[in-house]
mmCIF file of C-alpha atoms in Angstrom:
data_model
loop_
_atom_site.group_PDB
_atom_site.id
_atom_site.type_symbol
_atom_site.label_atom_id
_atom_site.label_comp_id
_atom_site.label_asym_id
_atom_site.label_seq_id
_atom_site.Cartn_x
_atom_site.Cartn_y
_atom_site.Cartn_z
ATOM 1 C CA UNK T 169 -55.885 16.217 36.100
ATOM 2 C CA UNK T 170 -54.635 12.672 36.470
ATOM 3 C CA UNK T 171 -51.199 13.496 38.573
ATOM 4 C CA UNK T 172 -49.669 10.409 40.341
ATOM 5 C CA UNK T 173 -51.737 7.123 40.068
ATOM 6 C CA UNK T 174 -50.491 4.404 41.754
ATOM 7 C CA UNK T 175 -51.612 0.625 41.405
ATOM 8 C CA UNK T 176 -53.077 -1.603 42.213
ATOM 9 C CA UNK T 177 -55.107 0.263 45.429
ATOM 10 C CA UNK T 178 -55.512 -3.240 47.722
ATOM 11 C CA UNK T 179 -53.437 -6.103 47.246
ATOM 12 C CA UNK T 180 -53.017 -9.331 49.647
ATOM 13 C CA UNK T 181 -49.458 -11.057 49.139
ATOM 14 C CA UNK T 182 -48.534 -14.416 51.063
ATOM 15 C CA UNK T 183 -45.231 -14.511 52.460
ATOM 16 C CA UNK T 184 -42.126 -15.096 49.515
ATOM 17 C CA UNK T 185 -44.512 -13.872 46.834
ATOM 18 C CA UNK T 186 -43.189 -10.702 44.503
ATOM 19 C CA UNK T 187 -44.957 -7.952 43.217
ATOM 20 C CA UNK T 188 -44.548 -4.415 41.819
ATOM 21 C CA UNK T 189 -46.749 -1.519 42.761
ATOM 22 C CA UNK T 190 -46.846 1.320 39.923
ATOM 23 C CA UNK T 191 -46.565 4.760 39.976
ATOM 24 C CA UNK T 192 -46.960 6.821 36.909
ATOM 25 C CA UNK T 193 -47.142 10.762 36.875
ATOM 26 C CA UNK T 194 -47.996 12.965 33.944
ATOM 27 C CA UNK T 195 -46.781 16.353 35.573
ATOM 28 C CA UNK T 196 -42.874 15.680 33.980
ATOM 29 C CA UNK T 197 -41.467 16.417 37.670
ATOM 30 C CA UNK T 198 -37.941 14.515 37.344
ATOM 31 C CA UNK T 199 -38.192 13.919 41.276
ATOM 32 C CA UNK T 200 -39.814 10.757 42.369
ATOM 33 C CA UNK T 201 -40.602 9.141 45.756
ATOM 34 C CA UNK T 202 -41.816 5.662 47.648
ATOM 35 C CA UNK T 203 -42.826 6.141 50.882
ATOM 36 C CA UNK T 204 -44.023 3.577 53.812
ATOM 37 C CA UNK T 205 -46.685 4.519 56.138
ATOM 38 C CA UNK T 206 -47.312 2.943 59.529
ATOM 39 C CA UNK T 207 -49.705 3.800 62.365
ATOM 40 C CA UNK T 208 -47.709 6.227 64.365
ATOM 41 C CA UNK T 209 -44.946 6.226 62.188
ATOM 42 C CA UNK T 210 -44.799 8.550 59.603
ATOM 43 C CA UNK T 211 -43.703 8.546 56.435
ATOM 44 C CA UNK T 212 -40.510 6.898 55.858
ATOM 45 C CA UNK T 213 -38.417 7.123 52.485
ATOM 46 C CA UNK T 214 -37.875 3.658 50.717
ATOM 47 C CA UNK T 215 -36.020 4.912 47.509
ATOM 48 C CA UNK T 216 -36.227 8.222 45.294
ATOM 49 C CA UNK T 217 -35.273 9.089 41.940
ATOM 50 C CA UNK T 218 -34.002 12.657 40.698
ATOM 51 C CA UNK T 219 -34.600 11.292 36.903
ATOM 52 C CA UNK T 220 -34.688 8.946 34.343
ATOM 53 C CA UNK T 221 -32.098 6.452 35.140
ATOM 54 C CA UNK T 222 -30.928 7.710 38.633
ATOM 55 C CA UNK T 223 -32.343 6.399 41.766
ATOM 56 C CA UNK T 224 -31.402 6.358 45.396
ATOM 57 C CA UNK T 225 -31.877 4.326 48.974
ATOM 58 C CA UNK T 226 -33.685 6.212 51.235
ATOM 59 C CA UNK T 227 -34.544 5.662 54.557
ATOM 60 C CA UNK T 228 -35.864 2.217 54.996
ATOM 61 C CA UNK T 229 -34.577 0.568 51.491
ATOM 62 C CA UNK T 230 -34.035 -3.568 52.850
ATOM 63 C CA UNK T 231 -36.151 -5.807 50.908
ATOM 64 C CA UNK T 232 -37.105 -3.278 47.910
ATOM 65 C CA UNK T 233 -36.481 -2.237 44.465
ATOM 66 C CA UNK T 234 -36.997 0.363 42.121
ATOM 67 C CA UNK T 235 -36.136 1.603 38.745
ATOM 68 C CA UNK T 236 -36.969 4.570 36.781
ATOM 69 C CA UNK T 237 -36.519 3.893 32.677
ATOM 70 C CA UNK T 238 -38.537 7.379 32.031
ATOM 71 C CA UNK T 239 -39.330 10.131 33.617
ATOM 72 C CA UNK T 240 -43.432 8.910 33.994
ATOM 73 C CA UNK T 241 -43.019 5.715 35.729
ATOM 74 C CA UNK T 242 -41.501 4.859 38.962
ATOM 75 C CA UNK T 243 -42.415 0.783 39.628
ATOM 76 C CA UNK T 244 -41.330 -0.030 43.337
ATOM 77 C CA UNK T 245 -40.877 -4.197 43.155
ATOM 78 C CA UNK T 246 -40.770 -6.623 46.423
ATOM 79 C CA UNK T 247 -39.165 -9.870 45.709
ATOM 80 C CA UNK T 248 -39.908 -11.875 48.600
ATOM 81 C CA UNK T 249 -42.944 -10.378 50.645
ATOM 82 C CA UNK T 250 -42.423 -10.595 54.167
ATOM 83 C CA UNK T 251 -44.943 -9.705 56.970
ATOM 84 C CA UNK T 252 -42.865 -6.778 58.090
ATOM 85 C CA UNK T 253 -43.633 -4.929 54.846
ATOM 86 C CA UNK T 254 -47.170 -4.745 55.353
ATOM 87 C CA UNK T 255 -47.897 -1.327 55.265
ATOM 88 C CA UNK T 256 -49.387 1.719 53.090
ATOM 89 C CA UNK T 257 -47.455 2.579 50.274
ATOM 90 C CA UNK T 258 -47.060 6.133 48.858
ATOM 91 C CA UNK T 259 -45.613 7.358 45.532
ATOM 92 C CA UNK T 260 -44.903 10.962 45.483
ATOM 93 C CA UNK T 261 -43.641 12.980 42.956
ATOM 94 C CA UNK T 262 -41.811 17.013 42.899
ATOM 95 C CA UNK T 263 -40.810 19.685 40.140
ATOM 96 C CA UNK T 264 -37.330 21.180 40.082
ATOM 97 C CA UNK T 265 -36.826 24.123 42.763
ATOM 98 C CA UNK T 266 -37.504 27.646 42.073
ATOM 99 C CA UNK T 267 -33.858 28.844 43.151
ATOM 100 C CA UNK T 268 -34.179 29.009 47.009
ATOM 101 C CA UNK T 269 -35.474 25.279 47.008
ATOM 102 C CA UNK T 270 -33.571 21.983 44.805
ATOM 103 C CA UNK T 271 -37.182 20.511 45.022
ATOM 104 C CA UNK T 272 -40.816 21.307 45.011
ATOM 105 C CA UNK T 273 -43.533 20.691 47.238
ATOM 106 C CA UNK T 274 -44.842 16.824 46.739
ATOM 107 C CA UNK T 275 -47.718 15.624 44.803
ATOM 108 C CA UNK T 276 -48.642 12.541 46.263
ATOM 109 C CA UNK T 277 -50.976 9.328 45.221
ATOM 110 C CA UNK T 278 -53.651 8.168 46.390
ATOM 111 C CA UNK T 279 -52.084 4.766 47.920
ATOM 112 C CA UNK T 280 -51.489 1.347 47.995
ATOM 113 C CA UNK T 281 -52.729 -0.538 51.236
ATOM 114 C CA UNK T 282 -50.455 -3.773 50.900
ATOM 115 C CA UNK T 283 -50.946 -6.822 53.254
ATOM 116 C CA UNK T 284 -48.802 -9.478 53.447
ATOM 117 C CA UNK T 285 -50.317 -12.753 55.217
ATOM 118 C CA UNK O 26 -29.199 12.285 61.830
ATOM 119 C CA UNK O 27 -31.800 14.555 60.393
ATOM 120 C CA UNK O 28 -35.461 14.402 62.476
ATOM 121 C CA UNK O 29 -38.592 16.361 62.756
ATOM 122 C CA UNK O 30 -40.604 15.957 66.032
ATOM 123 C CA UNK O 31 -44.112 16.316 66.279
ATOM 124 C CA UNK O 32 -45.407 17.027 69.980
ATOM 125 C CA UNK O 33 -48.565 16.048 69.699
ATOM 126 C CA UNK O 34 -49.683 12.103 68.599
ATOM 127 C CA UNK O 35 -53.464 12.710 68.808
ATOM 128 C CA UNK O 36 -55.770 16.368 69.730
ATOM 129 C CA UNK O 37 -58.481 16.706 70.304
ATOM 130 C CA UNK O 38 -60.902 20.009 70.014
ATOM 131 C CA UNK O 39 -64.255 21.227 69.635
ATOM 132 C CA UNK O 40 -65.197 23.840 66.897
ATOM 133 C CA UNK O 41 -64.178 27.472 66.758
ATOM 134 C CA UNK O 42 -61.491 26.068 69.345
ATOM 135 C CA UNK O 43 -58.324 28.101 68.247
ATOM 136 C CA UNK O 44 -55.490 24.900 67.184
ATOM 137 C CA UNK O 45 -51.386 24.717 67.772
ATOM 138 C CA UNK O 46 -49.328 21.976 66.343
ATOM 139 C CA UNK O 47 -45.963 21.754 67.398
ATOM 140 C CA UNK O 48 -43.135 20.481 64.850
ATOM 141 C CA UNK O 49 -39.322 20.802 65.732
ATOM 142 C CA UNK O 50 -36.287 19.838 63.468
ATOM 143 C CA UNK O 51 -32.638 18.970 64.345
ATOM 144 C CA UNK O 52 -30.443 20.590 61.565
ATOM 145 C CA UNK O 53 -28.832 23.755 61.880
ATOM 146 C CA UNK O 54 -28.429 24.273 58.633
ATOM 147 C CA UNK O 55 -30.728 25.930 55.181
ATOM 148 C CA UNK O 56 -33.740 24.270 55.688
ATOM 149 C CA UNK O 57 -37.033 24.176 53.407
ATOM 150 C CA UNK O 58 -40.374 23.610 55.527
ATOM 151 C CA UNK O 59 -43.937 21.866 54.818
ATOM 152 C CA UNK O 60 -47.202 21.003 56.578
ATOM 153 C CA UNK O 61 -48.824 18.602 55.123
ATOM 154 C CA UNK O 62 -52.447 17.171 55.525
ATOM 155 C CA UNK O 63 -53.937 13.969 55.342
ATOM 156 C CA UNK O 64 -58.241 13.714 55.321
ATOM 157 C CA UNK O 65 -59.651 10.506 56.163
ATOM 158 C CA UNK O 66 -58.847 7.916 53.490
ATOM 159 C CA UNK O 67 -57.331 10.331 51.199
ATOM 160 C CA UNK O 68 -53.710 10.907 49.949
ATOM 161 C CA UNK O 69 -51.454 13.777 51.368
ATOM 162 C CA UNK O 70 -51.975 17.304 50.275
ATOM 163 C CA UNK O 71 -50.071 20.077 50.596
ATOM 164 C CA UNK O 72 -51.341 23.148 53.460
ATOM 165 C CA UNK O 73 -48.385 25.427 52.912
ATOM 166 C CA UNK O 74 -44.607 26.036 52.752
ATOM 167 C CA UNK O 75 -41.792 27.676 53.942
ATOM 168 C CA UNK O 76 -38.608 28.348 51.489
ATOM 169 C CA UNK O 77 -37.432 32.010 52.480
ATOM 170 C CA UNK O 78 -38.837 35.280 53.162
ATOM 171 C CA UNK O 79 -41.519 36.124 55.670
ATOM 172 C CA UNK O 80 -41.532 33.717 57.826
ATOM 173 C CA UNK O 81 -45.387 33.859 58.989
ATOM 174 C CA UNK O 82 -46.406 31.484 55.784
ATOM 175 C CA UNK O 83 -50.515 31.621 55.202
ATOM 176 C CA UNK O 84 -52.193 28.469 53.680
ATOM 177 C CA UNK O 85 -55.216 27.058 52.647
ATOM 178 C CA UNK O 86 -58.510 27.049 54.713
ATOM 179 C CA UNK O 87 -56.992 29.469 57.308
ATOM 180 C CA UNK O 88 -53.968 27.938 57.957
ATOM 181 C CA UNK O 89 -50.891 29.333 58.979
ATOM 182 C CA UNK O 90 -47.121 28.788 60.299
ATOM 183 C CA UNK O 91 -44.859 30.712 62.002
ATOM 184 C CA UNK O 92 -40.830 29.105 61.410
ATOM 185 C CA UNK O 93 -39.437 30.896 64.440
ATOM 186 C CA UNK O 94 -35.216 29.666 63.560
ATOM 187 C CA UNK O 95 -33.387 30.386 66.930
ATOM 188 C CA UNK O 96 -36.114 27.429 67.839
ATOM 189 C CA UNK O 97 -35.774 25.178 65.225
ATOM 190 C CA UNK O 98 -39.525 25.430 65.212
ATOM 191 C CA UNK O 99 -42.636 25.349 62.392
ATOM 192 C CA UNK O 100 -45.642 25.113 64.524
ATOM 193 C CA UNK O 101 -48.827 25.490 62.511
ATOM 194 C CA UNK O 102 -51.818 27.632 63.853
ATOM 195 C CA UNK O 103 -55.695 28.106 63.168
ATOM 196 C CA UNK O 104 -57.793 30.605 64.554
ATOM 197 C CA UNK O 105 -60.987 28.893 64.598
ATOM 198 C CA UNK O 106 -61.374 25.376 63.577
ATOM 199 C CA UNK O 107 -64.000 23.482 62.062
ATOM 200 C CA UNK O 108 -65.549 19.740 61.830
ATOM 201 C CA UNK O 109 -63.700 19.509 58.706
ATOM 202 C CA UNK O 110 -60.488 20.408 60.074
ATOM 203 C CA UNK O 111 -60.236 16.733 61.413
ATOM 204 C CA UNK O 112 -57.422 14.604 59.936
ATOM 205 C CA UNK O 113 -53.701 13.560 60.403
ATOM 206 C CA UNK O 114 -51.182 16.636 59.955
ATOM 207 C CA UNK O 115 -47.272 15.671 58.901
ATOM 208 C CA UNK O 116 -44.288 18.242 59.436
ATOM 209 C CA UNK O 117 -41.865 18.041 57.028
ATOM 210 C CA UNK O 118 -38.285 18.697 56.046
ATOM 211 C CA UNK O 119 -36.273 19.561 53.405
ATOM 212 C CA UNK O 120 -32.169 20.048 55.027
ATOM 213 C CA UNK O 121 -29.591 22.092 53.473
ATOM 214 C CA UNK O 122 -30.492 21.760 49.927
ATOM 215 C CA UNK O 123 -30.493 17.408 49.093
ATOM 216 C CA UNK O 124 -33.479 15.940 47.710
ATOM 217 C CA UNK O 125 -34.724 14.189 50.675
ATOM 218 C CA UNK O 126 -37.876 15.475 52.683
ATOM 219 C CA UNK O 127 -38.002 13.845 56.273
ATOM 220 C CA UNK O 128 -41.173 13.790 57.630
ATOM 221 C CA UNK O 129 -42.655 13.685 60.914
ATOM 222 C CA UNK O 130 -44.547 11.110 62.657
ATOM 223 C CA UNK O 131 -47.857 13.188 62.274
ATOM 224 C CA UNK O 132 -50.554 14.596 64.652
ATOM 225 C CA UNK O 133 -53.912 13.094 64.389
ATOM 226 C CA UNK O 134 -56.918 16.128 65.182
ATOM 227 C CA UNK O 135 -60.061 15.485 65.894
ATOM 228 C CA UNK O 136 -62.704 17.899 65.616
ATOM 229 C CA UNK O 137 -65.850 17.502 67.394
ATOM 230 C CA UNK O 138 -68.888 19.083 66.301
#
């Protein structure tokens, strides 16, 4: 059972580079998440989609990008790394509610530990 | 704003010691409930939920939480825990029915054998 994979797992960026981390599920949950994780911090929402061509800022959205073209993939893209955005990323992804609930619990991947020098 | 508090940063407690995590929310509204765990260089799993119903909620590995509402409360309880038991624990979220899950800043337990 494959889930959410996420890649690359490690990456080093130098400051103003761009990259996009990947997400892909094979669960068909239309809900889709990017989190940040920092020491102490908790996870905090970058962006979220509730399907194929619908996405949303979350928490913490400044300096990020994301687009969902099918329901599988969920590519979060930063244009110009900056130090600030070193971090852990998480991709996360949820079925449709079962009445009481609009969402399901999360299934989450296993990471991206991004450094940005 | 929406926020979940989590009392405690870092715990610390030898085996069979019985374990309390405290998580609080601010809405006052319909509110959908998680405790989530984190091992040691792993990716978040799921230890239970809370949508409706009872609300004493039994997980996995002999977790439970009790969602008490007058206190805006969702602390999560073990009996008895083990070496294994150590990793970072996240309260979490979900506020009058929108698809956004806030979660907390975590607990980080220690178990010591």
């Amino acid at each position: 059972n494959a889930g959410v994979t996420q890649t690359p797992k490690f990456r080093i960026l130098k400051i103003g580079q761009s990259m996009t981390l990947q997400c892909a599920q094979d669960m068909n949950h239309n809900y889709m998440y990017w989190y940040r994780q920092d020491p102490g911090m908790g996870l905090k929402l970058i962006y979220y989609s509730v399907g194929a061509g619908i996405t949303d800022k979350g928490e913490v959205p400044n300096g990020y990008n994301v687009s969902r073209s099918t329901t599988e993939d969920f590519p979060l893209r930063l244009e110009l790394a900056a130090p600030s955005q070193t971090s852990v990323y998480f991709c996360a992804s949820s079925s449709d509610g079962t009445g009481v609930s609009p969402v399901g619990p999360q299934h989450f991947g296993d990471g991206t530990r991004l450094s940005i020098l | 704003a929406q926020s979940v508090s989590q009392h405690n940063h870092h715990v610390i407690l030898s085996e069979a010691a019985s374990l309390e995590l405290g998580c609080n929310y601010s809405y006052g509204g319909t509110v959908n409930l998680f405790w989530y765990v984190q091992y040691p260089g792993q990716h978040l799993q799921l230890l239970l939920k809370y949508f409706s119903g009872d609300p004493l909620v039994k997980g996995i590995k002999g977790f439970e939480a009790e969602f008490i509402k007058s206190k805006f409360s969702f602390n999560l309880r073990k009996p008895s825990v083990q070496w294994s038991d150590t990793a970072e624990y996240f309260c979490a979220v979900n506020a009058g029915g929108g698809f956004k899950t806030i979660f907390g800043a975590g607990t980080r337990l220690f178990v010591k054998a």
